[in-house]
Short mmCIF file of C-alpha atoms and ligand atoms in Angstrom, two decimals:
data_model
loop_
_atom_site.label_atom_id
_atom_site.label_comp_id
_atom_site.label_asym_id
_atom_site.label_seq_id
_atom_site.Cartn_x
_atom_site.Cartn_y
_atom_site.Cartn_z
CA MET A 361 34.36 -25.66 -15.26
CA LYS A 362 32.18 -26.43 -12.29
CA GLY A 363 28.76 -26.95 -13.06
CA GLY A 364 26.07 -24.65 -13.38
CA GLY A 365 27.45 -22.42 -16.73
CA ARG A 366 29.89 -19.86 -17.43
CA VAL A 367 29.28 -16.53 -16.11
CA ASP A 368 30.64 -14.64 -18.85
CA SER A 369 28.92 -16.30 -21.32
CA VAL A 370 25.47 -15.11 -20.13
CA VAL A 371 26.11 -11.69 -18.60
CA SER A 372 27.21 -8.44 -20.07
CA ALA A 373 29.71 -6.72 -18.12
CA PRO A 374 28.14 -3.70 -16.60
CA GLY A 375 31.25 -1.47 -17.24
CA PRO A 376 33.45 0.30 -14.51
CA LEU A 377 31.55 2.33 -11.70
CA VAL A 378 31.94 5.98 -12.71
CA SER A 379 32.68 7.16 -9.32
CA VAL A 380 32.92 4.53 -5.85
CA GLY A 381 33.57 7.81 -4.20
CA ARG A 382 30.58 9.46 -5.26
CA LEU A 383 28.51 6.54 -4.69
CA TRP A 384 29.60 5.75 -1.14
CA GLU A 385 29.08 9.58 -0.10
CA ALA A 386 25.33 9.53 -1.58
CA ALA A 387 24.63 6.40 0.17
CA VAL A 388 25.81 7.76 3.54
CA ASP A 389 23.78 10.86 3.26
CA THR A 390 21.02 8.79 1.94
CA LEU A 391 21.42 6.71 5.62
CA SER A 392 21.71 10.20 7.47
CA ALA A 393 18.93 11.53 6.02
CA ASN A 394 16.45 8.81 6.98
CA TRP A 395 17.93 8.88 10.59
CA THR A 396 15.50 10.07 13.10
CA GLY A 397 17.97 10.17 16.00
CA ALA A 398 17.07 6.92 17.09
CA VAL A 399 16.46 4.70 14.13
CA THR A 400 16.57 4.59 10.33
CA LEU A 401 13.53 5.07 8.37
CA PRO A 402 13.46 2.90 5.18
CA SER A 403 11.98 6.01 3.60
CA ARG A 404 10.71 8.87 4.81
CA SER A 405 7.58 9.44 2.63
CA GLN A 406 6.46 5.86 2.02
CA TYR A 407 7.65 4.07 5.36
CA PRO A 408 8.05 6.17 8.46
CA HIS A 409 8.46 3.40 11.00
CA GLN A 410 10.95 1.15 12.04
CA TRP A 411 11.03 -2.24 10.18
CA SER A 412 12.45 -5.52 11.24
CA TRP A 413 14.58 -6.71 8.65
CA ASP A 414 15.01 -2.89 6.88
CA SER A 415 16.87 -1.99 10.18
CA ALA A 416 19.21 -5.44 9.86
CA PHE A 417 20.43 -4.23 6.41
CA ILE A 418 20.90 -0.93 7.49
CA ALA A 419 23.12 -2.21 10.25
CA ILE A 420 25.05 -4.31 8.23
CA GLY A 421 25.44 -0.81 5.82
CA LEU A 422 26.23 1.25 9.17
CA ALA A 423 28.71 -1.12 10.14
CA GLU A 424 31.04 0.49 7.64
CA VAL A 425 30.68 4.03 8.46
CA SER A 426 29.45 4.24 12.33
CA GLN A 427 29.63 1.36 14.90
CA GLU A 428 27.65 2.96 17.21
CA ARG A 429 24.64 3.82 15.05
CA ALA A 430 24.61 0.14 13.60
CA GLN A 431 24.97 -1.47 17.10
CA ARG A 432 21.83 1.51 18.22
CA GLU A 433 19.93 0.25 15.09
CA LEU A 434 19.90 -3.17 16.16
CA LEU A 435 19.54 -3.12 19.84
CA GLY A 436 16.94 -0.17 19.43
CA LEU A 437 14.71 -3.03 17.46
CA LEU A 438 15.47 -5.78 19.82
CA ASP A 439 13.99 -3.86 22.59
CA ALA A 440 10.80 -4.10 20.95
CA GLN A 441 11.02 -7.92 21.47
CA TRP A 442 7.75 -9.57 22.33
CA SER A 443 8.04 -12.26 25.51
CA ASP A 444 7.51 -15.14 23.51
CA GLY A 445 10.56 -14.00 21.56
CA ARG A 446 8.88 -12.73 18.46
CA LEU A 447 10.60 -9.83 16.67
CA PRO A 448 7.87 -7.80 15.03
CA HIS A 449 8.35 -6.43 11.64
CA ILE A 450 7.29 -3.01 12.59
CA VAL A 451 8.24 -0.88 15.65
CA TYR A 452 5.82 2.42 15.45
CA ASN A 453 6.64 5.78 15.31
CA ASP A 454 3.82 7.55 17.24
CA ALA A 455 4.24 11.19 15.20
CA ALA A 456 3.65 8.92 11.91
CA GLU A 457 0.84 7.37 12.49
CA ALA A 458 -1.50 8.66 10.43
CA THR A 459 0.52 8.37 7.26
CA TYR A 460 0.89 4.43 7.38
CA PHE A 461 -1.70 2.12 7.14
CA PRO A 462 -1.91 -0.27 8.63
CA GLY A 463 -0.96 2.05 11.93
CA SER A 464 -0.53 0.63 15.46
CA GLY A 465 -4.29 0.71 16.38
CA PHE A 466 -4.58 -2.00 13.72
CA TRP A 467 -2.34 -4.33 15.56
CA ALA A 468 -3.43 -3.27 18.85
CA SER A 469 -0.26 -4.81 20.35
CA ARG A 470 -0.34 -3.40 23.81
CA SER A 471 -3.26 -4.97 24.59
CA VAL A 472 -1.43 -8.48 24.32
CA PRO A 473 0.13 -9.88 27.36
CA GLY A 474 4.31 -9.89 27.26
CA THR A 475 4.43 -7.16 24.80
CA PRO A 476 6.96 -3.83 25.08
CA ALA A 477 5.41 -0.56 26.24
CA VAL A 478 6.03 0.79 22.40
CA SER A 479 3.78 -0.16 19.81
CA THR A 480 4.47 -3.05 17.21
CA SER A 481 2.59 -5.02 14.63
CA GLY A 482 2.44 -9.06 16.08
CA ILE A 483 3.50 -10.34 12.75
CA VAL A 484 7.50 -11.08 11.83
CA GLN A 485 10.11 -10.89 9.19
CA PRO A 486 13.23 -12.86 7.79
CA PRO A 487 15.68 -13.22 10.57
CA VAL A 488 18.49 -11.35 8.77
CA HIS A 489 19.50 -10.42 12.21
CA ALA A 490 21.97 -12.46 13.61
CA ARG A 491 23.94 -11.92 10.34
CA ALA A 492 23.76 -8.44 10.88
CA ALA A 493 25.03 -8.66 14.46
CA LEU A 494 28.21 -10.63 13.50
CA THR A 495 28.57 -8.16 10.65
CA VAL A 496 28.72 -5.13 13.01
CA PHE A 497 31.01 -7.42 15.31
CA THR A 498 33.53 -8.10 13.00
CA GLN A 499 33.88 -4.68 11.53
CA ALA A 500 33.98 -2.89 14.69
CA THR A 501 36.86 -0.61 15.58
CA ASP A 502 35.78 -0.12 19.26
CA ALA A 503 36.42 -3.57 20.79
CA THR A 504 34.81 -3.04 24.59
CA SER A 505 31.51 -1.42 23.17
CA ALA A 506 31.57 -4.34 20.18
CA TRP A 507 31.85 -6.94 22.79
CA GLU A 508 29.19 -5.23 25.40
CA PHE A 509 26.90 -5.21 22.29
CA LEU A 510 27.13 -8.85 21.21
CA ALA A 511 26.72 -10.21 24.69
CA GLU A 512 23.72 -8.08 24.89
CA ALA A 513 22.34 -9.34 21.46
CA TYR A 514 22.59 -12.37 21.45
CA PRO A 515 20.00 -13.78 24.01
CA LYS A 516 17.54 -11.75 22.41
CA LEU A 517 18.49 -13.11 18.95
CA ALA A 518 19.05 -16.67 20.06
CA ALA A 519 15.16 -16.07 21.44
CA GLN A 520 13.79 -14.89 18.50
CA HIS A 521 15.19 -18.21 16.13
CA ARG A 522 13.57 -19.97 19.12
CA HIS A 523 10.33 -18.64 18.99
CA LEU A 524 10.41 -19.21 15.21
CA ILE A 525 11.71 -22.68 15.14
CA GLU A 526 9.35 -24.09 18.35
CA ARG A 527 6.59 -21.80 17.72
CA ARG A 528 6.09 -21.58 14.12
CA ASP A 529 6.78 -25.11 12.58
CA VAL A 530 3.20 -25.74 11.98
CA ALA A 531 3.73 -28.73 9.79
CA GLY A 532 6.37 -30.36 12.55
CA ALA A 533 8.77 -31.09 9.45
CA GLY A 534 11.40 -28.64 10.45
CA LEU A 535 10.75 -25.53 9.00
CA ALA A 536 9.29 -22.19 10.09
CA SER A 537 5.98 -21.34 8.30
CA ILE A 538 5.41 -17.60 7.58
CA VAL A 539 1.23 -16.55 8.67
CA HIS A 540 1.49 -13.97 6.20
CA PRO A 541 2.86 -12.75 2.95
CA TRP A 542 4.27 -9.65 4.80
CA GLU A 543 6.29 -11.71 6.94
CA SER A 544 8.47 -13.14 3.78
CA GLY A 545 9.50 -9.68 3.29
CA MET A 546 8.82 -10.18 -0.64
CA ASP A 547 4.98 -9.33 0.21
CA ASN A 548 3.28 -9.15 -3.66
CA SER A 549 5.42 -12.03 -5.12
CA PRO A 550 3.67 -14.26 -7.35
CA ALA A 551 4.79 -17.31 -5.19
CA TRP A 552 2.19 -16.28 -2.65
CA ASP A 553 -0.52 -16.62 -5.26
CA PRO A 554 -1.90 -20.22 -5.01
CA PHE A 555 -2.23 -19.77 -0.91
CA LEU A 556 -4.09 -16.15 -1.44
CA ALA A 557 -7.73 -17.66 -1.67
CA GLY A 558 -9.31 -16.83 1.39
CA PRO A 559 -11.79 -13.56 1.83
CA ALA A 560 -11.15 -9.84 1.53
CA SER A 561 -11.62 -7.75 3.88
CA SER A 562 -15.10 -6.70 4.84
CA ARG A 563 -13.54 -3.58 6.90
CA ALA A 564 -12.99 0.44 4.73
CA PHE A 565 -9.78 1.14 4.60
CA THR A 566 -7.66 4.14 2.89
CA ARG A 567 -4.66 2.62 1.67
CA GLU A 568 -2.04 5.19 1.93
CA ASP A 569 1.30 3.14 0.02
CA VAL A 570 -0.38 4.83 -3.57
CA ARG A 571 -0.53 8.19 -2.34
CA HIS A 572 3.67 8.33 -3.03
CA VAL A 573 4.17 5.48 -5.55
CA PRO A 574 2.00 5.13 -8.81
CA ALA A 575 -0.55 2.05 -8.19
CA ALA A 576 0.92 0.28 -11.09
CA GLU A 577 3.88 -0.57 -8.86
CA ARG A 578 2.44 -1.28 -5.74
CA PRO A 579 -0.09 -4.48 -4.64
CA SER A 580 -3.72 -4.46 -6.43
CA ASP A 581 -6.47 -3.69 -4.38
CA ALA A 582 -7.96 -7.09 -4.26
CA ASP A 583 -4.28 -8.36 -3.37
CA TYR A 584 -4.25 -5.62 -0.35
CA SER A 585 -7.67 -6.54 0.92
CA ALA A 586 -6.70 -10.14 1.43
CA TYR A 587 -3.41 -8.62 3.36
CA VAL A 588 -5.94 -6.69 5.74
CA ALA A 589 -8.12 -9.81 5.84
CA LEU A 590 -4.96 -11.86 6.67
CA ALA A 591 -3.45 -9.95 9.49
CA GLU A 592 -7.10 -9.22 11.01
CA HIS A 593 -7.34 -12.88 11.30
CA TYR A 594 -3.78 -13.77 13.06
CA ARG A 595 -4.94 -10.65 15.19
CA ASP A 596 -8.01 -12.01 16.02
CA LEU A 597 -6.89 -15.41 17.24
CA GLY A 598 -4.21 -13.44 19.86
CA TYR A 599 -1.29 -13.92 17.84
CA ASP A 600 -1.34 -17.66 19.20
CA ASP A 601 0.81 -19.53 17.03
CA ARG A 602 -0.61 -22.70 18.73
CA ARG A 603 -4.03 -22.16 17.09
CA LEU A 604 -2.10 -21.34 13.25
CA ALA A 605 -2.28 -24.98 12.15
CA ALA A 606 -6.27 -25.49 12.83
CA GLU A 607 -7.27 -22.17 12.24
CA HIS A 608 -5.19 -19.71 10.33
CA PRO A 609 -5.86 -20.10 6.45
CA PHE A 610 -2.41 -18.68 4.96
CA THR A 611 0.61 -20.82 6.98
CA VAL A 612 3.28 -21.45 4.44
CA GLU A 613 7.33 -22.52 4.30
CA ASP A 614 9.38 -19.90 2.37
CA PRO A 615 12.57 -20.94 1.08
CA LEU A 616 13.78 -17.84 1.67
CA PHE A 617 12.73 -17.24 5.32
CA ASN A 618 14.25 -20.63 5.99
CA ALA A 619 17.40 -19.98 4.04
CA ILE A 620 17.88 -17.04 6.17
CA LEU A 621 16.74 -18.63 9.30
CA LEU A 622 19.69 -21.65 8.45
CA ASP A 623 22.31 -18.93 7.91
CA GLY A 624 21.07 -17.32 10.88
CA GLU A 625 21.70 -20.02 13.30
CA LEU A 626 25.33 -20.50 11.67
CA CYS A 627 25.80 -17.20 12.91
CA LEU A 628 24.28 -17.84 16.19
CA ALA A 629 26.94 -20.22 16.42
CA GLU A 630 29.68 -18.01 15.61
CA ILE A 631 28.63 -15.67 17.87
CA ALA A 632 28.11 -18.01 20.61
CA ARG A 633 31.74 -19.67 20.08
CA ARG A 634 33.05 -15.94 20.47
CA LEU A 635 31.36 -15.30 23.75
CA GLY A 636 32.39 -19.02 24.96
CA HIS A 637 28.85 -20.20 24.95
CA ASP A 638 27.89 -23.48 23.22
CA PRO A 639 27.91 -23.41 19.55
CA ALA A 640 26.39 -26.97 19.03
CA PRO A 641 22.74 -26.44 19.01
CA HIS A 642 22.71 -23.60 16.67
CA ARG A 643 24.58 -25.56 14.16
CA THR A 644 22.27 -28.54 14.72
CA ALA A 645 19.66 -26.10 14.35
CA ALA A 646 20.95 -25.29 11.35
CA LYS A 647 21.65 -28.75 10.25
CA ALA A 648 17.74 -29.79 11.12
CA ILE A 649 16.78 -26.99 8.38
CA HIS A 650 18.98 -27.94 5.86
CA HIS A 651 17.46 -31.59 5.63
CA ALA A 652 13.76 -29.94 5.61
CA LEU A 653 14.60 -27.55 3.02
CA LEU A 654 15.64 -30.41 1.17
CA ALA A 655 12.84 -32.72 1.82
CA ARG A 656 10.02 -30.37 1.25
CA LEU A 657 11.05 -27.43 -0.88
CA TRP A 658 13.43 -28.58 -3.40
CA ASP A 659 11.25 -28.45 -7.02
CA GLU A 660 13.11 -31.45 -9.21
CA ASP A 661 10.81 -30.15 -12.31
CA LEU A 662 11.78 -26.30 -11.66
CA GLY A 663 15.61 -27.36 -10.54
CA THR A 664 15.11 -25.03 -7.57
CA PHE A 665 13.12 -24.15 -4.28
CA VAL A 666 9.45 -23.13 -3.63
CA ALA A 667 7.30 -22.13 -1.22
CA ARG A 668 4.54 -24.86 -0.46
CA ASP A 669 1.82 -24.89 1.95
CA ALA A 670 2.60 -25.90 5.69
CA ARG A 671 -0.53 -28.12 5.77
CA THR A 672 -0.89 -29.82 2.08
CA PRO A 673 1.37 -30.77 -0.95
CA THR A 674 0.42 -27.56 -2.24
CA ARG A 675 3.45 -25.65 -4.00
CA SER A 676 4.17 -22.67 -5.61
CA GLY A 677 4.93 -23.15 -9.45
CA THR A 678 6.87 -20.21 -10.12
CA ALA A 679 10.49 -19.55 -9.88
CA THR A 680 11.34 -16.02 -8.03
CA ILE A 681 14.64 -15.10 -6.94
CA ALA A 682 13.46 -16.82 -3.30
CA GLY A 683 14.54 -20.29 -4.18
CA PHE A 684 18.36 -18.93 -5.22
CA ALA A 685 18.75 -18.39 -0.77
CA PRO A 686 19.09 -21.94 0.04
CA LEU A 687 22.54 -21.05 -1.55
CA LEU A 688 23.39 -19.75 1.83
CA ASP A 689 23.43 -23.59 2.74
CA PRO A 690 27.00 -24.69 3.15
CA TRP A 691 25.90 -28.30 2.96
CA LEU A 692 23.96 -27.81 -0.42
CA PRO A 693 24.50 -31.42 -2.39
CA THR A 694 26.50 -30.29 -5.54
CA PHE A 695 23.55 -31.54 -8.22
CA VAL A 696 21.35 -29.16 -6.24
CA ARG A 697 23.72 -25.95 -6.17
CA ASP A 698 24.76 -26.66 -9.70
CA ARG A 699 21.08 -26.47 -10.70
CA LEU A 700 20.49 -23.62 -8.99
CA ILE A 701 23.55 -21.53 -10.87
CA GLY A 702 22.11 -22.98 -13.89
CA LEU A 703 18.88 -21.41 -13.49
CA LEU A 704 20.11 -18.00 -12.18
CA LEU A 705 22.55 -17.87 -15.19
CA SER A 706 19.38 -18.51 -17.46
CA PRO A 707 17.59 -16.32 -19.55
CA GLY A 708 15.18 -16.25 -16.84
CA PHE A 709 17.38 -14.56 -14.35
CA LEU A 710 20.73 -13.05 -15.15
CA GLY A 711 20.74 -14.15 -18.92
CA GLY A 712 17.70 -12.33 -19.85
CA SER A 713 17.60 -9.06 -18.06
CA ARG A 714 19.90 -6.27 -18.53
CA HIS A 715 19.49 -5.25 -14.95
CA PRO A 716 19.45 -8.13 -12.83
CA VAL A 717 18.51 -10.36 -10.89
CA PRO A 718 14.32 -10.24 -11.65
CA THR A 719 12.80 -11.48 -8.39
CA THR A 720 10.49 -13.45 -10.65
CA ASP A 721 11.16 -15.59 -13.45
CA LEU A 722 11.34 -13.52 -17.09
CA ARG A 723 9.46 -16.20 -18.57
CA ALA A 724 6.94 -16.89 -16.14
CA PRO A 725 3.11 -16.02 -16.81
CA ALA A 726 3.13 -13.77 -13.46
CA PHE A 727 6.35 -11.98 -14.21
CA ASP A 728 5.54 -8.06 -14.05
CA ARG A 729 8.24 -5.78 -14.83
CA CYS A 730 7.04 -2.50 -12.73
CA ARG A 731 5.19 -3.81 -9.80
CA TYR A 732 6.53 -4.32 -6.15
CA TRP A 733 8.04 -8.13 -5.72
CA ARG A 734 6.42 -9.20 -8.90
CA GLY A 735 10.01 -8.80 -11.31
CA PRO A 736 11.93 -5.98 -10.51
CA THR A 737 15.36 -6.05 -9.19
CA TRP A 738 15.70 -5.54 -5.30
CA VAL A 739 18.95 -4.65 -3.71
CA ASN A 740 18.81 -6.83 -0.96
CA THR A 741 17.86 -10.05 -2.99
CA ASN A 742 21.08 -8.92 -5.04
CA TRP A 743 22.84 -8.76 -2.07
CA LEU A 744 21.72 -12.57 -1.05
CA VAL A 745 22.34 -14.03 -4.05
CA TRP A 746 25.86 -12.25 -4.11
CA ILE A 747 26.78 -14.01 -0.57
CA GLY A 748 24.72 -17.25 -1.67
CA ALA A 749 27.15 -17.34 -4.69
CA SER A 750 30.11 -16.76 -2.89
CA ARG A 751 29.45 -19.22 -0.37
CA ALA A 752 28.42 -22.01 -3.45
CA GLY A 753 31.92 -21.65 -4.64
CA ARG A 754 31.09 -19.02 -7.31
CA PRO A 755 33.06 -16.23 -7.10
CA ASP A 756 32.47 -15.22 -10.68
CA VAL A 757 28.53 -15.36 -10.37
CA ALA A 758 28.86 -13.30 -6.99
CA SER A 759 31.06 -10.52 -8.70
CA ALA A 760 28.68 -9.99 -11.53
CA VAL A 761 25.98 -9.98 -9.49
CA ARG A 762 27.82 -7.34 -7.10
CA GLU A 763 28.58 -5.32 -10.43
CA ALA A 764 25.26 -5.11 -11.73
CA THR A 765 24.28 -3.96 -8.48
CA LEU A 766 26.16 -1.14 -8.03
CA ALA A 767 26.04 -0.23 -11.39
CA LEU A 768 22.26 0.01 -11.58
CA LEU A 769 22.55 2.24 -8.33
CA GLU A 770 24.92 4.42 -10.05
CA ARG A 771 22.41 4.53 -12.92
CA SER A 772 19.19 4.87 -10.98
CA GLY A 773 20.02 6.15 -7.16
CA PHE A 774 19.04 4.46 -4.31
CA ARG A 775 15.55 3.44 -5.31
CA GLU A 776 13.30 0.57 -3.63
CA TYR A 777 13.39 -1.10 -6.88
CA PHE A 778 14.27 -1.39 -10.29
CA ASP A 779 13.07 -2.65 -14.11
CA PRO A 780 15.14 -5.42 -14.68
CA LEU A 781 14.82 -4.60 -18.48
CA ASP A 782 15.86 -1.13 -18.77
CA GLY A 783 16.56 0.01 -15.25
CA THR A 784 14.34 2.15 -14.05
CA GLY A 785 14.15 3.08 -10.61
CA ARG A 786 10.73 2.65 -8.96
CA GLY A 787 9.11 2.49 -5.68
CA ALA A 788 10.38 5.04 -3.13
CA HIS A 789 13.08 7.27 -3.51
CA ASP A 790 16.25 7.77 -0.93
CA PHE A 791 15.62 3.98 -0.05
CA SER A 792 17.91 2.72 3.12
CA TRP A 793 18.35 -0.81 2.28
CA SER A 794 19.53 0.25 -1.49
CA ALA A 795 22.04 2.98 0.01
CA ALA A 796 23.17 0.48 3.26
CA LEU A 797 23.78 -2.56 1.14
CA ALA A 798 25.74 -0.72 -1.37
CA LEU A 799 28.04 0.30 1.32
CA ASN A 800 28.18 -3.05 2.30
CA MET A 801 29.49 -3.96 -1.33
CA LEU A 802 31.67 -1.60 -1.73
CA GLY A 803 33.33 -1.62 1.55
CA ASP A 804 36.06 -4.04 2.13
CA GLY A 805 34.18 -6.87 1.24
CA VAL A 806 33.69 -8.37 4.42
CA VAL A 807 31.09 -11.12 4.26
CA PRO A 808 31.13 -13.44 7.23
CA LEU A 809 30.55 -16.97 5.86
CA PRO A 810 30.60 -19.13 8.75
CA SER A 811 30.98 -22.62 8.26
C1 2M8 B 1499 7.40 -3.24 2.09
O1 2M8 B 1499 6.53 -3.99 2.90
C2 2M8 B 1499 5.54 -3.01 4.23
C3 2M8 B 1499 4.74 -3.63 4.69
O2 2M8 B 1499 5.46 -4.76 5.48
C4 2M8 B 1499 4.71 -2.15 2.69
O3 2M8 B 1499 4.29 -2.12 1.74
O4 2M8 B 1499 3.97 -1.47 3.33
C5 2M8 B 1499 8.12 -4.60 1.66
O5 2M8 B 1499 9.30 -4.37 0.67
C6 2M8 B 1499 9.23 -5.22 3.03
O6 2M8 B 1499 9.97 -6.26 2.50
C7 2M8 B 1499 9.52 -4.12 3.38
O7 2M8 B 1499 10.33 -4.33 4.47
C8 2M8 B 1499 9.02 -2.75 3.95
C9 2M8 B 1499 9.94 -1.48 4.48
O8 2M8 B 1499 10.99 -1.07 3.54
O9 2M8 B 1499 8.17 -2.14 2.82
#
């Protein structure tokens, strides 16, 4: 038996899907209902603009049903890239300006040199886009269009990664820092608690997010105020990454963000190879992230990877789902891989929840079964664990996660997140990436694992 324990002793089988066909059709309908004619909204009520990593997940799902829409989803997002390579986390839809806070006026992107004509935020999200582009390409049926798509996307994706690797390495130690919890995509994770001690915003604002979703499922007012203050601070630095080390109060190295960057570099190497470019620089970049992840974010006591402050040795002391993202790293030492799988199967995660995988260790004081990113199960993080477990040579664990995810969606619908203990759906309804990644998990099972 491989290290890390047996999966069948800790995960109860979720039971067969009642109807794969029905789930598939419902997923396609959800993505169609959220399509504006140009992009797919994460949710019509809660998130009325285009979000960066949402669009990458959405494209991965669309690849199963519409190559054309999948390509448009990604290329449309890439059109909003800034000249320094940053890919903004929100591309605003002017018609919905009043219904989401912070709106485009908050970021004032158009007053910054090198920004696109469309209004955007000034921060980023985890770079899942290279994996999305490779998935869309490998699933394509119209080869001519697919080659054009790949050739157009590649230099933009390479610039996106260069921005992160060159401009966001605040510590100079080989990892990209996030400058705001929103950049992690796991906004309210307890992983950020030790680093959010800064001042609250003095500005008066009205939260729109709690109009559609119960406040107990969203961040607290104190956390929200800290988010606004940090975003204002970065904006007032002119989004100048050269000023981060000396002037910005939140520069954090996150294992999920960096593992996705590593995986993205391997996907870029594969894309470069197919296009006849040199893949070697991308593989070298991926290897450098591999070394830095182990040197800086591995926590021997917890047996997982944790977030740390880029400028001090302060680390998050909580095991979260982000710690499993380095399973995407093909060079992970065996003892690290086995400890990660052991923790994943433990009562803190798969072994202790009927509807896994919780985003925070169930035994951690910060675990909250309802509140967004502080404990609930999410489809995108399950999807990453699914791929990570496959790459780590544990198809048994991968298929347990896949089956649990699909059973949860069948039971509770395409909600944004789910109670890991009783499976209750929470957050937004008809949430796009829950539908899109279900399509990918139900589909041909095509998961590129470039080595
Ligand atoms: C959530 O984040 C936004 C801010 O970006 C929000 O709460 O208003 C996160 O779950 C994030 O990962 C996601 O991309 C976004 C849209 O689905 O919603």
